[in-house]
Tab-separated table of C-alpha atoms and ligand atoms in Angstrom:
chain	number	residue	atom	x	y	z
P	1	MET	CA	0.000	0.000	0.000
P	2	THR	CA	1.377	3.443	-0.837
P	3	LYS	CA	1.367	5.789	2.079
P	4	ILE	CA	-0.351	9.174	2.044
P	5	ALA	CA	2.169	11.939	1.366
P	6	MET	CA	2.524	15.165	3.343
P	7	LYS	CA	3.959	18.570	2.375
P	8	THR	CA	4.488	20.656	5.499
P	9	PRO	CA	5.503	18.946	8.728
P	10	ILE	CA	3.303	18.836	11.818
P	11	VAL	CA	4.946	20.080	15.000
P	12	GLU	CA	4.843	17.095	17.359
P	13	LEU	CA	5.025	17.659	21.136
P	14	ASP	CA	5.533	14.434	23.074
P	15	GLY	CA	4.542	14.291	26.732
P	16	ASP	CA	4.445	12.248	29.921
P	17	GLU	CA	3.314	9.088	31.660
P	18	MET	CA	0.413	6.985	30.329
P	19	THR	CA	-0.361	9.374	27.501
P	20	ARG	CA	3.296	9.162	26.361
P	21	ILE	CA	2.955	5.367	26.208
P	22	LEU	CA	-0.272	5.712	24.206
P	23	TRP	CA	1.308	8.363	21.975
P	24	ALA	CA	3.941	5.952	20.637
P	25	LYS	CA	1.383	3.178	20.149
P	26	ILE	CA	-1.076	5.449	18.315
P	27	LYS	CA	1.682	6.447	15.901
P	28	GLU	CA	2.872	2.881	15.433
P	29	LYS	CA	-0.541	1.253	14.950
P	30	LEU	CA	-2.792	3.951	13.503
P	31	ILE	CA	-0.698	6.573	11.696
P	32	LEU	CA	2.679	5.351	10.424
P	33	PRO	CA	1.230	2.352	8.489
P	34	PHE	CA	-0.954	4.755	6.477
P	35	VAL	CA	0.768	8.150	6.365
P	36	ASP	CA	4.292	9.069	5.333
P	37	LEU	CA	4.428	11.241	8.432
P	38	LYS	CA	6.441	14.445	8.346
P	39	SER	CA	6.810	15.848	11.830
P	40	ILE	CA	9.218	18.027	13.756
P	41	TYR	CA	9.558	16.308	17.102
P	42	TYR	CA	9.902	18.070	20.464
P	43	ASP	CA	10.145	16.011	23.610
P	44	LEU	CA	8.145	17.865	26.268
P	45	GLY	CA	8.400	14.932	28.654
P	46	LEU	CA	9.341	16.308	32.072
P	47	PRO	CA	12.890	14.799	32.076
P	48	ASN	CA	13.691	16.652	28.843
P	49	ARG	CA	12.106	19.881	30.040
P	50	GLU	CA	14.452	19.627	33.029
P	51	GLU	CA	17.402	18.753	30.788
P	52	THR	CA	16.786	21.762	28.502
P	53	LYS	CA	15.743	24.092	31.349
P	54	ASP	CA	12.328	24.247	29.661
P	55	ALA	CA	13.782	25.746	26.463
P	56	VAL	CA	12.185	22.851	24.549
P	57	THR	CA	8.697	24.118	25.475
P	58	VAL	CA	9.405	27.587	24.147
P	59	GLU	CA	11.031	26.176	20.967
P	60	ALA	CA	8.001	23.962	20.354
P	61	ALA	CA	5.565	26.877	20.756
P	62	GLU	CA	7.684	28.971	18.357
P	63	ALA	CA	7.691	26.081	15.853
P	64	ILE	CA	3.877	25.982	15.946
P	65	LYS	CA	3.875	29.703	15.192
P	66	LYS	CA	6.166	29.050	12.230
P	67	TYR	CA	4.547	25.915	10.745
P	68	GLY	CA	0.942	26.572	11.794
P	69	VAL	CA	-0.153	23.175	13.129
P	70	GLY	CA	0.955	21.278	16.223
P	71	VAL	CA	-0.187	18.185	18.078
P	72	LYS	CA	0.511	17.855	21.790
P	73	CYS	CA	0.554	14.926	24.167
P	74	ALA	CA	-0.568	15.567	27.762
P	75	THR	CA	2.252	16.744	30.013
P	76	ILE	CA	2.867	16.943	33.736
P	77	THR	CA	2.499	20.393	35.250
P	78	PRO	CA	4.993	20.074	38.086
P	79	ASN	CA	3.968	20.682	41.686
P	80	ALA	CA	6.017	20.121	44.858
P	81	SER	CA	5.660	16.339	44.778
P	82	ARG	CA	6.704	16.171	41.099
P	83	VAL	CA	9.777	18.260	41.885
P	84	LYS	CA	10.828	15.454	44.252
P	85	GLU	CA	9.695	12.597	42.006
P	86	TYR	CA	11.644	13.916	38.988
P	87	ASN	CA	14.419	15.593	40.949
P	88	LEU	CA	13.721	18.934	39.248
P	89	SER	CA	15.893	22.011	39.614
P	90	GLN	CA	12.748	24.196	39.403
P	91	MET	CA	8.975	23.887	39.399
P	92	TRP	CA	8.732	24.415	35.620
P	93	LYS	CA	5.691	26.293	34.357
P	94	SER	CA	2.705	24.581	32.757
P	95	PRO	CA	3.595	23.848	29.090
P	96	ASN	CA	-0.021	24.620	28.191
P	97	GLY	CA	0.333	28.029	29.831
P	98	THR	CA	3.493	28.673	27.787
P	99	SER	CA	1.723	27.745	24.524
P	100	ARG	CA	-1.355	29.794	25.400
P	101	SER	CA	0.593	32.926	26.172
P	102	ARG	CA	2.867	32.603	23.093
P	103	LEU	CA	0.053	31.799	20.681
P	104	ASP	CA	-2.364	34.239	22.410
P	105	GLY	CA	-5.058	31.667	21.887
P	106	THR	CA	-8.503	30.529	22.861
P	107	VAL	CA	-9.187	26.935	23.878
P	108	PHE	CA	-12.052	25.113	22.172
P	109	ARG	CA	-13.341	21.907	23.724
P	110	ALA	CA	-15.788	19.611	21.971
P	111	PRO	CA	-17.286	16.310	23.103
P	112	ILE	CA	-16.905	13.289	20.831
P	113	MET	CA	-20.311	11.707	20.395
P	114	VAL	CA	-20.688	8.022	19.621
P	115	LYS	CA	-23.760	6.080	18.585
P	116	GLY	CA	-24.483	3.701	21.454
P	117	LEU	CA	-23.068	5.914	24.206
P	118	LYS	CA	-25.637	7.724	26.343
P	119	VAL	CA	-25.787	11.529	26.486
P	120	LEU	CA	-27.390	12.621	29.773
P	121	MET	CA	-29.352	15.471	28.147
P	122	THR	CA	-31.556	13.699	25.638
P	123	THR	CA	-32.298	16.898	23.711
P	124	TRP	CA	-28.611	17.532	22.903
P	125	THR	CA	-28.294	15.580	19.678
P	126	GLN	CA	-25.247	17.521	18.481
P	127	PRO	CA	-22.061	18.367	20.362
P	128	ILE	CA	-21.703	21.753	22.051
P	129	VAL	CA	-18.264	23.307	21.713
P	130	ILE	CA	-17.151	25.525	24.588
P	131	ALA	CA	-14.791	28.380	23.722
P	132	ARG	CA	-13.355	29.671	26.963
P	133	HIS	CA	-11.557	32.981	27.225
P	134	ALA	CA	-8.438	32.053	29.175
P	135	TYR	CA	-7.292	35.516	30.279
P	136	GLY	CA	-8.137	37.798	33.182
P	137	ASP	CA	-11.347	38.423	35.143
P	138	VAL	CA	-11.566	36.808	38.558
P	139	TYR	CA	-8.596	34.477	37.782
P	140	SER	CA	-6.226	37.394	38.109
P	141	GLY	CA	-8.394	39.409	40.455
P	142	VAL	CA	-7.285	41.378	43.492
P	143	GLU	CA	-9.267	40.760	46.662
P	144	GLY	CA	-9.350	41.959	50.197
P	145	TYR	CA	-11.082	41.567	53.517
P	146	VAL	CA	-12.053	44.803	55.202
P	147	PRO	CA	-12.224	43.885	58.894
P	148	ASP	CA	-13.124	47.203	60.464
P	149	GLY	CA	-15.214	48.956	57.847
P	150	GLY	CA	-14.239	52.042	55.839
P	151	ALA	CA	-14.359	53.115	52.198
P	152	VAL	CA	-12.677	51.112	49.416
P	153	VAL	CA	-11.911	53.300	46.426
P	154	LEU	CA	-10.864	52.507	42.838
P	155	LYS	CA	-8.369	55.028	41.494
P	156	PHE	CA	-8.013	55.427	37.702
P	157	PRO	CA	-4.908	56.641	35.827
P	158	ASP	CA	-6.617	59.954	34.953
P	159	GLY	CA	-7.031	60.694	38.655
P	160	THR	CA	-10.756	59.984	38.943
P	161	GLU	CA	-11.892	57.875	41.842
P	162	LYS	CA	-14.917	55.640	42.328
P	163	THR	CA	-16.040	54.367	45.698
P	164	VAL	CA	-16.603	50.609	45.578
P	165	PHE	CA	-18.333	50.587	48.945
P	166	ASP	CA	-18.217	52.503	52.189
P	167	PHE	CA	-18.240	49.647	54.698
P	168	LYS	CA	-19.968	50.202	58.049
P	169	GLY	CA	-18.615	46.874	59.332
P	170	PRO	CA	-16.484	43.956	58.135
P	171	GLY	CA	-16.829	42.882	54.488
P	172	ILE	CA	-15.090	41.703	51.352
P	173	VAL	CA	-14.047	43.361	48.136
P	174	GLN	CA	-12.732	42.259	44.750
P	175	ALA	CA	-11.317	44.005	41.689
P	176	MET	CA	-10.571	42.469	38.322
P	177	HIS	CA	-9.526	43.470	34.833
P	178	ASN	CA	-9.389	42.513	31.209
P	179	THR	CA	-7.787	44.152	28.164
P	180	ASP	CA	-9.185	45.224	24.790
P	181	LYS	CA	-6.315	43.330	23.169
P	182	SER	CA	-7.162	40.015	24.824
P	183	ILE	CA	-10.917	40.341	24.250
P	184	THR	CA	-10.268	41.204	20.598
P	185	SER	CA	-8.063	38.106	20.165
P	186	PHE	CA	-10.733	36.021	21.855
P	187	ALA	CA	-13.429	37.327	19.498
P	188	ARG	CA	-11.299	36.703	16.390
P	189	SER	CA	-10.334	33.197	17.540
P	190	CYS	CA	-13.994	32.297	18.103
P	191	MET	CA	-15.074	33.701	14.752
P	192	ASN	CA	-12.232	31.968	12.862
P	193	TYR	CA	-13.111	28.700	14.545
P	194	ALA	CA	-16.817	29.091	13.734
P	195	LEU	CA	-15.951	29.613	10.059
P	196	ASP	CA	-13.557	26.703	10.180
P	197	VAL	CA	-16.116	24.186	11.464
P	198	LYS	CA	-19.158	25.994	9.957
P	199	LYS	CA	-21.146	26.216	13.159
P	200	ASP	CA	-23.155	29.056	14.711
P	201	LEU	CA	-21.373	31.150	17.317
P	202	TRP	CA	-23.069	32.178	20.570
P	203	PHE	CA	-21.587	34.662	22.992
P	204	ASN	CA	-23.007	35.869	26.262
P	205	ALA	CA	-22.274	38.213	29.134
P	206	LYS	CA	-24.279	40.198	31.668
P	207	ASP	CA	-24.094	43.623	30.039
P	208	THR	CA	-27.382	44.823	31.548
P	209	ILE	CA	-25.846	44.646	35.028
P	210	SER	CA	-22.181	45.192	34.176
P	211	LYS	CA	-22.654	48.225	31.978
P	212	ILE	CA	-18.982	48.945	31.350
P	213	TYR	CA	-17.092	45.691	31.962
P	214	ASP	CA	-19.334	43.079	30.337
P	215	HIS	CA	-20.617	45.668	27.892
P	216	ARG	CA	-17.068	46.085	26.582
P	217	PHE	CA	-16.970	42.352	25.725
P	218	LYS	CA	-20.289	42.662	23.915
P	219	ASP	CA	-19.185	45.778	21.998
P	220	ILE	CA	-15.827	44.360	20.932
P	221	PHE	CA	-17.404	41.109	19.704
P	222	ASN	CA	-20.033	43.079	17.831
P	223	GLU	CA	-17.555	45.472	16.241
P	224	ILE	CA	-15.213	42.690	15.092
P	225	TYR	CA	-18.156	40.741	13.718
P	226	GLU	CA	-19.614	43.651	11.751
P	227	LYS	CA	-16.259	44.830	10.384
P	228	GLU	CA	-14.429	41.601	9.654
P	229	TYR	CA	-16.700	38.554	9.697
P	230	LYS	CA	-20.314	39.347	8.831
P	231	GLU	CA	-19.957	38.701	5.108
P	232	ARG	CA	-17.978	35.501	5.567
P	233	PHE	CA	-20.495	34.200	8.114
P	234	GLU	CA	-23.375	34.901	5.730
P	235	LYS	CA	-21.549	33.162	2.901
P	236	ALA	CA	-20.881	30.128	5.116
P	237	GLY	CA	-24.541	30.082	6.207
P	238	ILE	CA	-23.763	30.494	9.904
P	239	THR	CA	-24.872	33.119	12.436
P	240	TYR	CA	-23.394	35.092	15.310
P	241	PHE	CA	-25.798	35.398	18.228
P	242	TYR	CA	-25.332	37.493	21.367
P	243	THR	CA	-27.602	37.217	24.362
P	244	LEU	CA	-27.473	37.593	28.148
P	245	ILE	CA	-25.766	34.713	29.977
P	246	ASP	CA	-28.914	33.614	31.846
P	247	ASP	CA	-30.958	33.690	28.659
P	248	ALA	CA	-28.217	31.695	26.915
P	249	VAL	CA	-28.244	29.000	29.605
P	250	SER	CA	-31.972	28.535	29.277
P	251	ARG	CA	-31.839	28.487	25.471
P	252	ILE	CA	-28.925	26.023	25.434
P	253	MET	CA	-30.806	23.618	27.722
P	254	LYS	CA	-33.753	23.641	25.322
P	255	SER	CA	-31.622	23.429	22.165
P	256	ASN	CA	-30.381	20.452	20.162
P	257	GLY	CA	-26.786	21.633	20.651
P	258	GLY	CA	-24.506	22.094	17.667
P	259	MET	CA	-23.283	25.604	18.483
P	260	ILE	CA	-19.962	27.067	19.578
P	261	TRP	CA	-20.608	28.550	22.987
P	262	ALA	CA	-18.121	31.342	23.648
P	263	CYS	CA	-17.873	32.107	27.354
P	264	LYS	CA	-16.067	34.605	29.516
P	265	ASN	CA	-13.399	33.008	31.700
P	266	TYR	CA	-15.525	32.097	34.740
P	267	ASP	CA	-18.612	31.163	32.727
P	268	GLY	CA	-16.432	28.881	30.570
P	269	ASP	CA	-14.880	27.247	33.623
P	270	VAL	CA	-18.299	26.328	35.000
P	271	MET	CA	-20.123	25.542	31.761
P	272	SER	CA	-17.371	23.355	30.275
P	273	ASP	CA	-17.564	20.951	33.211
P	274	MET	CA	-21.313	20.765	32.801
P	275	VAL	CA	-21.032	20.072	29.071
P	276	ALA	CA	-18.256	17.461	29.517
P	277	THR	CA	-20.287	15.615	32.139
P	278	VAL	CA	-23.429	15.554	30.040
P	279	PHE	CA	-21.505	14.071	27.114
P	280	GLY	CA	-19.832	11.363	29.198
P	281	SER	CA	-16.129	11.787	29.956
P	282	LEU	CA	-13.011	13.928	29.656
P	283	ALA	CA	-11.447	11.124	27.632
P	284	MET	CA	-14.121	11.783	24.967
P	285	MET	CA	-13.372	15.494	24.638
P	286	THR	CA	-11.201	17.145	22.005
P	287	SER	CA	-9.300	20.315	22.723
P	288	VAL	CA	-7.646	22.766	20.368
P	289	LEU	CA	-5.847	26.018	21.017
P	290	VAL	CA	-6.463	28.474	18.168
P	291	SER	CA	-4.562	31.727	17.798
P	292	PRO	CA	-6.166	34.822	16.278
P	293	ASP	CA	-3.858	34.541	13.244
P	294	GLY	CA	-4.874	30.952	12.571
P	295	LYS	CA	-2.278	28.706	14.275
P	296	TYR	CA	-3.562	25.453	15.771
P	297	GLU	CA	-2.387	23.240	18.613
P	298	TYR	CA	-4.416	20.035	19.056
P	299	GLU	CA	-4.382	18.060	22.308
P	300	ALA	CA	-6.516	15.845	24.527
P	301	ALA	CA	-8.572	17.572	27.230
P	302	HIS	CA	-7.386	15.178	29.964
P	303	GLY	CA	-4.049	14.817	31.756
P	304	THR	CA	-1.328	12.164	31.747
P	305	VAL	CA	-3.519	9.593	33.586
P	306	THR	CA	-0.947	9.072	36.341
P	307	ARG	CA	-2.924	6.415	38.222
P	308	HIS	CA	-2.930	4.145	35.159
P	309	TYR	CA	0.768	4.832	34.504
P	310	TYR	CA	1.800	3.578	37.937
P	311	LYS	CA	-0.129	0.357	37.232
P	312	TYR	CA	1.548	0.126	33.820
P	313	LEU	CA	4.964	0.482	35.490
P	314	GLN	CA	4.089	-2.549	37.614
P	315	GLY	CA	3.523	-4.571	34.454
P	316	GLU	CA	-0.259	-4.291	34.429
P	317	GLN	CA	-2.164	-3.925	31.140
P	318	THR	CA	-4.359	-0.839	31.497
P	319	SER	CA	-7.614	0.052	29.798
P	320	THR	CA	-6.771	3.725	29.238
P	321	ASN	CA	-8.916	5.503	26.685
P	322	PRO	CA	-6.784	6.775	23.747
P	323	ILE	CA	-9.662	8.453	21.850
P	324	ALA	CA	-8.961	12.081	22.777
P	325	THR	CA	-5.266	11.633	21.917
P	326	ILE	CA	-6.126	9.986	18.585
P	327	TYR	CA	-8.446	12.915	17.854
P	328	ALA	CA	-5.611	15.325	18.594
P	329	TRP	CA	-3.703	13.598	15.766
P	330	THR	CA	-6.675	13.521	13.391
P	331	GLY	CA	-7.357	17.206	14.090
P	332	ALA	CA	-3.770	18.100	13.194
P	333	LEU	CA	-3.622	15.836	10.124
P	334	ARG	CA	-6.951	17.140	8.805
P	335	LYS	CA	-5.905	20.757	9.295
P	336	ARG	CA	-2.542	20.105	7.585
P	337	GLY	CA	-4.441	18.458	4.717
P	338	GLU	CA	-6.734	21.488	4.373
P	339	LEU	CA	-3.896	24.021	4.508
P	340	ASP	CA	-1.722	22.104	2.031
P	341	GLY	CA	-4.530	21.048	-0.310
P	342	LEU	CA	-3.988	17.339	0.437
P	343	LYS	CA	-7.432	15.801	0.296
P	344	ASP	CA	-6.064	12.294	0.918
P	345	LEU	CA	-4.633	13.415	4.225
P	346	SER	CA	-7.879	15.071	5.400
P	347	ASP	CA	-9.855	12.031	4.232
P	348	PHE	CA	-7.553	9.771	6.231
P	349	ALA	CA	-8.319	11.788	9.378
P	350	ASP	CA	-12.043	11.247	8.738
P	351	ARG	CA	-11.471	7.522	8.206
P	352	LEU	CA	-9.479	7.144	11.401
P	353	GLU	CA	-12.141	8.958	13.427
P	354	LYS	CA	-14.862	6.823	11.889
P	355	ALA	CA	-12.857	3.701	12.752
P	356	CYS	CA	-12.728	4.849	16.409
P	357	LEU	CA	-16.474	5.489	16.542
P	358	ASP	CA	-17.394	2.255	14.732
P	359	THR	CA	-15.221	0.209	17.090
P	360	ILE	CA	-17.102	1.588	20.098
P	361	THR	CA	-20.511	1.314	18.453
P	362	ASP	CA	-19.661	-2.349	17.756
P	363	GLY	CA	-19.227	-2.833	21.509
P	364	ILE	CA	-15.416	-2.800	21.901
P	365	MET	CA	-14.217	-0.033	24.240
P	366	THR	CA	-12.050	0.942	27.183
P	367	LYS	CA	-13.550	0.405	30.600
P	368	ASP	CA	-14.362	4.049	31.339
P	369	LEU	CA	-17.011	3.953	28.586
P	370	LEU	CA	-18.749	0.719	29.529
P	371	PRO	CA	-21.199	2.247	32.060
P	372	ASN	CA	-22.502	4.620	29.350
P	373	TYR	CA	-22.835	1.968	26.656
P	374	GLU	CA	-26.404	1.048	25.858
P	375	GLY	CA	-25.833	-2.518	24.585
P	376	GLU	CA	-23.715	-5.536	25.571
P	377	GLY	CA	-20.234	-4.027	25.440
P	378	LYS	CA	-16.808	-5.444	26.191
P	379	ALA	CA	-14.006	-3.583	27.962
P	380	VAL	CA	-10.572	-4.319	26.515
P	381	THR	CA	-7.011	-3.159	27.168
P	382	SER	CA	-5.642	-0.072	25.401
P	383	ASP	CA	-3.576	-2.328	23.116
P	384	GLU	CA	-6.544	-4.473	22.142
P	385	PHE	CA	-8.633	-1.360	21.579
P	386	LEU	CA	-5.994	0.203	19.293
P	387	ASP	CA	-5.725	-3.075	17.349
P	388	ALA	CA	-9.504	-3.179	16.921
P	389	ILE	CA	-9.458	0.409	15.591
P	390	ALA	CA	-6.600	-0.457	13.203
P	391	ALA	CA	-8.644	-3.392	11.893
P	392	HIS	CA	-11.563	-0.999	11.258
P	393	ILE	CA	-9.381	1.434	9.244
P	394	ALA	CA	-8.244	-1.403	7.016
P	395	LYS	CA	-11.890	-2.356	6.289
Q	401	NAP	P1	-6.005	13.006	34.465
Q	401	NAP	O1	-4.704	12.582	33.941
Q	401	NAP	O2	-6.939	13.637	33.489
Q	401	NAP	O3	-6.715	11.751	35.139
Q	401	NAP	C1	-7.702	11.826	36.145
Q	401	NAP	C2	-8.548	10.563	36.132
Q	401	NAP	O4	-9.491	10.650	35.077
Q	401	NAP	C3	-7.763	9.288	35.862
Q	401	NAP	O5	-7.189	8.764	37.018
Q	401	NAP	C4	-8.843	8.407	35.264
Q	401	NAP	O6	-9.753	7.907	36.249
Q	401	NAP	C5	-9.633	9.406	34.433
Q	401	NAP	N1	-9.075	9.548	33.068
Q	401	NAP	C6	-8.501	10.649	32.506
Q	401	NAP	N2	-8.139	10.400	31.257
Q	401	NAP	C7	-8.468	9.117	31.004
Q	401	NAP	C8	-8.326	8.272	29.872
Q	401	NAP	N3	-7.755	8.717	28.748
Q	401	NAP	N4	-8.773	6.989	29.961
Q	401	NAP	C9	-9.366	6.538	31.082
Q	401	NAP	N5	-9.514	7.296	32.189
Q	401	NAP	C10	-9.075	8.570	32.142
Q	401	NAP	O7	-5.813	14.077	35.631
Q	401	NAP	P2	-4.861	14.047	36.922
Q	401	NAP	O8	-4.652	12.660	37.400
Q	401	NAP	O9	-5.429	15.066	37.803
Q	401	NAP	O10	-3.490	14.624	36.405
Q	401	NAP	C11	-2.382	13.823	36.035
Q	401	NAP	C12	-1.278	14.688	35.466
Q	401	NAP	O11	-1.732	15.280	34.258
Q	401	NAP	C13	-0.859	15.848	36.373
Q	401	NAP	O12	0.545	15.823	36.505
Q	401	NAP	C14	-1.306	17.103	35.642
Q	401	NAP	O13	-0.369	18.137	35.794
Q	401	NAP	C15	-1.371	16.650	34.224
Q	401	NAP	N6	-2.384	17.357	33.398
Q	401	NAP	C16	-2.025	17.700	32.145
Q	401	NAP	C17	-2.926	18.273	31.277
Q	401	NAP	C18	-2.484	18.608	29.882
Q	401	NAP	O14	-1.340	18.426	29.538
Q	401	NAP	N7	-3.369	19.089	29.040
Q	401	NAP	C19	-4.253	18.485	31.690
Q	401	NAP	C20	-4.614	18.096	32.984
Q	401	NAP	C21	-3.694	17.514	33.819
Q	401	NAP	P3	-9.578	6.490	36.971
Q	401	NAP	O15	-8.272	6.557	37.671
Q	401	NAP	O16	-10.758	6.459	37.875
Q	401	NAP	O17	-9.607	5.414	35.919
Q	402	MG	MG1	-12.746	24.107	36.139
């Protein structure tokens, strides 16, 4: 069989623990037999991040900026116990944080729906994609406790002052910020993504109550849409819809799904966990970081599955779900195919995804999925599952 050719390489970011084990097997069993893979490899495994003093993470992010498409394996974000476990010289920063700040991106998370697997909300027949703004608001807020009362005042650079509250007794106070630049990037990323996947875009805030802060989000989205995207949206047959956050929640619950739901940072934090739970599992959730100038980094939404890795190290065969990691690869291959005009490559990504779904629908799956399966399913090891998928591609 002749393998599918590529033009531009994919930037490949290897990672840690169980997902690193799966990474190699996915390539060996599902990609290399079919694709003449061109990739530029960066080892973001924690030992190599230590070895390179984390330079490898920065180089990988810069390579994605240069080549346009990356695929990333889950990585350990070190904490105190990891510093001991890996004998680190420093508590290196989260690689995802490094990518996000260098690519200035928005993270889109979409559930993978499979015939035969239950969705808890019966009305949601299509996936809902959450686009979460990952900058500012309460996540970089400044807070204080005012124990003895008194006035808390906001002072602006032009010298004006606004009293937050004149406390008569103990109380709490919070200040937060966002920037026009970050909100603008967020809006563009959402609109590019909507055009890319041809789905309606919803955005929501509470501008009736927050007449300057949330209103600024609404205005920036609206301005960018009218100036830069309206025509392209109309041509693609998709819509941009703004409404209040509470109205959006009620409409989403009654909808059939299928939209991209752009959320401010806190709303996205809360709503993405709700959406993931309704659709089954983090291991059935794709995740892609999209920059406003159209660079893509595909990954799984879950972590390195440490608990399974420790079992694997003791010689146990685990039933770890590789689907989200496979979809990171198919996302990157499909995008590369689209950008380079290689239909074969994009078609292969479709075929591989279909093979994953068909395998599960046929009743072969990893054990995390079994409780949601509606028929007589069988839980197999990761290796057996990957082999079953490979057999489906060949069909
Ligand atoms: P996790 O790796 O997502 O795993 C948490 C639990 O979820 C697992 O123990 C497992 O449950 C279940 N699970 C997750 N993915 C699964 C899969 N593919 N197949 C089957 N079950 C799956 O989160 P964590 O244990 O909190 O974090 C582990 C490491 O990952 C940490 O070092 C963290 O820094 C890192 N992390 C990285 C990323 C990233 O790179 N994007 C994201 C999050 C976390 P059971 O044990 O019950 O089977
Ligand atoms: Mg959260």
